Amino acid sequence: MIKFMLKSFILCSVLLFGVLIGMQQANQGMIKMKGYNDPDFQGAFQVDSEKTGEFDASILGNEVTSQDLQQKQEQLEQIEAFNFFSHIGKQFANIVSHGISTLVDLFAQWINGFLE
């Protein structure tokens, strides 16, 4: 299970990285097609360093700061949404799991009684 999750995470990371590279290539293609460098066109992902040693990052023209990320994390922690379908799914999974384990136990007892 851990191998599967690791492979899935690596695959998703590679695909996300590929999408960002594709956006950058499309941007460069637009600049080449236009024939001159327009300052309104921005790259898909830009990182600029300042003299103070701090970095400014932007994805698709939207500035990303650590404060934004902290605010989003606090927002997610405050939202304690109850997902009805998730709850029903968990109950169904527990019922199925308990039922299968009961059937396996009964089958094992039947085989054990048959062999004795």
Short mmCIF file of C-alpha atoms in Angstrom, two decimals:
data_model
loop_
_atom_site.label_atom_id
_atom_site.label_comp_id
_atom_site.label_asym_id
_atom_site.label_seq_id
_atom_site.Cartn_x
_atom_site.Cartn_y
_atom_site.Cartn_z
CA MET A 1 0.00 0.00 0.00
CA ILE A 2 2.85 2.36 0.84
CA LYS A 3 4.53 1.60 -2.50
CA PHE A 4 1.29 2.37 -4.32
CA MET A 5 0.85 5.68 -2.49
CA LEU A 6 4.48 6.62 -3.15
CA LYS A 7 4.17 5.77 -6.84
CA SER A 8 0.91 7.72 -7.09
CA PHE A 9 2.43 10.76 -5.37
CA ILE A 10 5.48 10.67 -7.65
CA LEU A 11 3.29 10.30 -10.74
CA CYS A 12 1.06 13.23 -9.72
CA SER A 13 4.14 15.36 -8.98
CA VAL A 14 5.65 14.58 -12.38
CA LEU A 15 2.37 15.34 -14.14
CA LEU A 16 1.96 18.65 -12.28
CA PHE A 17 5.53 19.60 -13.14
CA GLY A 18 4.81 18.68 -16.78
CA VAL A 19 1.74 20.91 -16.83
CA LEU A 20 3.76 23.85 -15.51
CA ILE A 21 6.45 23.26 -18.13
CA GLY A 22 3.76 23.05 -20.81
CA MET A 23 2.29 26.39 -19.71
CA GLN A 24 5.74 27.96 -19.84
CA GLN A 25 6.31 26.56 -23.34
CA ALA A 26 2.93 27.89 -24.47
CA ASN A 27 3.88 31.32 -23.11
CA GLN A 28 7.15 31.26 -25.02
CA GLY A 29 5.28 30.18 -28.14
CA MET A 30 2.89 33.13 -27.77
CA ILE A 31 5.86 35.50 -27.49
CA LYS A 32 7.49 34.00 -30.59
CA MET A 33 4.22 34.15 -32.50
CA LYS A 34 3.67 37.78 -31.55
CA GLY A 35 7.17 38.68 -32.74
CA TYR A 36 8.22 40.89 -29.82
CA ASN A 37 8.48 40.64 -26.08
CA ASP A 38 5.35 42.06 -24.45
CA PRO A 39 5.80 42.84 -20.73
CA ASP A 40 2.14 41.92 -20.11
CA PHE A 41 2.92 38.27 -20.84
CA GLN A 42 4.17 36.51 -17.74
CA GLY A 43 5.51 33.03 -17.22
CA ALA A 44 3.42 30.32 -15.65
CA PHE A 45 5.71 30.14 -12.65
CA GLN A 46 8.07 32.93 -11.60
CA VAL A 47 10.38 33.30 -8.63
CA ASP A 48 12.04 36.68 -8.05
CA SER A 49 14.66 37.33 -5.40
CA GLU A 50 14.97 40.64 -3.61
CA LYS A 51 18.01 42.36 -2.17
CA THR A 52 16.90 41.40 1.34
CA GLY A 53 17.23 37.72 0.49
CA GLU A 54 13.52 37.04 0.35
CA PHE A 55 11.82 35.38 -2.58
CA ASP A 56 8.59 36.37 -4.29
CA ALA A 57 6.73 33.60 -6.09
CA SER A 58 3.85 33.85 -8.51
CA ILE A 59 1.85 31.12 -10.17
CA LEU A 60 -0.20 32.11 -13.22
CA GLY A 61 0.18 35.78 -12.25
CA ASN A 62 -1.11 35.33 -8.69
CA GLU A 63 1.30 36.26 -5.92
CA VAL A 64 1.93 33.50 -3.39
CA THR A 65 3.06 34.45 0.10
CA SER A 66 3.50 32.51 3.30
CA GLN A 67 0.78 34.64 4.92
CA ASP A 68 -1.71 33.53 2.26
CA LEU A 69 -0.83 29.91 2.92
CA GLN A 70 -1.23 30.38 6.68
CA GLN A 71 -4.62 32.04 6.22
CA LYS A 72 -5.80 29.19 4.00
CA GLN A 73 -4.59 26.63 6.53
CA GLU A 74 -6.44 28.43 9.34
CA GLN A 75 -9.56 28.57 7.17
CA LEU A 76 -9.40 24.83 6.52
CA GLU A 77 -8.94 24.12 10.22
CA GLN A 78 -11.97 26.24 11.09
CA ILE A 79 -14.19 24.52 8.57
CA GLU A 80 -15.41 21.32 10.11
CA ALA A 81 -17.79 20.23 7.42
CA PHE A 82 -19.77 17.05 7.86
CA ASN A 83 -19.86 15.08 4.65
CA PHE A 84 -22.98 12.91 4.67
CA PHE A 85 -21.82 10.65 1.84
CA SER A 86 -18.42 10.13 3.46
CA HIS A 87 -20.12 9.14 6.71
CA ILE A 88 -22.45 6.70 4.94
CA GLY A 89 -19.50 5.28 3.00
CA LYS A 90 -17.52 4.68 6.19
CA GLN A 91 -20.49 2.93 7.80
CA PHE A 92 -21.00 0.77 4.72
CA ALA A 93 -17.30 -0.14 4.67
CA ASN A 94 -17.42 -1.10 8.35
CA ILE A 95 -20.50 -3.28 7.79
CA VAL A 96 -18.93 -5.03 4.79
CA SER A 97 -15.63 -5.50 6.62
CA HIS A 98 -17.34 -6.95 9.68
CA GLY A 99 -19.51 -9.21 7.53
CA ILE A 100 -16.57 -10.57 5.53
CA SER A 101 -14.50 -11.19 8.67
CA THR A 102 -17.46 -13.04 10.21
CA LEU A 103 -17.84 -15.19 7.08
CA VAL A 104 -14.12 -15.98 7.04
CA ASP A 105 -14.22 -16.95 10.73
CA LEU A 106 -17.24 -19.21 10.15
CA PHE A 107 -15.55 -20.80 7.14
CA ALA A 108 -12.35 -21.35 9.14
CA GLN A 109 -14.32 -22.97 11.97
CA TRP A 110 -16.18 -25.16 9.47
CA ILE A 111 -12.90 -26.30 7.86
CA ASN A 112 -11.33 -26.85 11.29
CA GLY A 113 -14.33 -28.96 12.39
CA PHE A 114 -14.22 -30.88 9.13
CA LEU A 115 -10.51 -31.72 9.53
CA GLU A 116 -10.84 -32.89 13.13
#
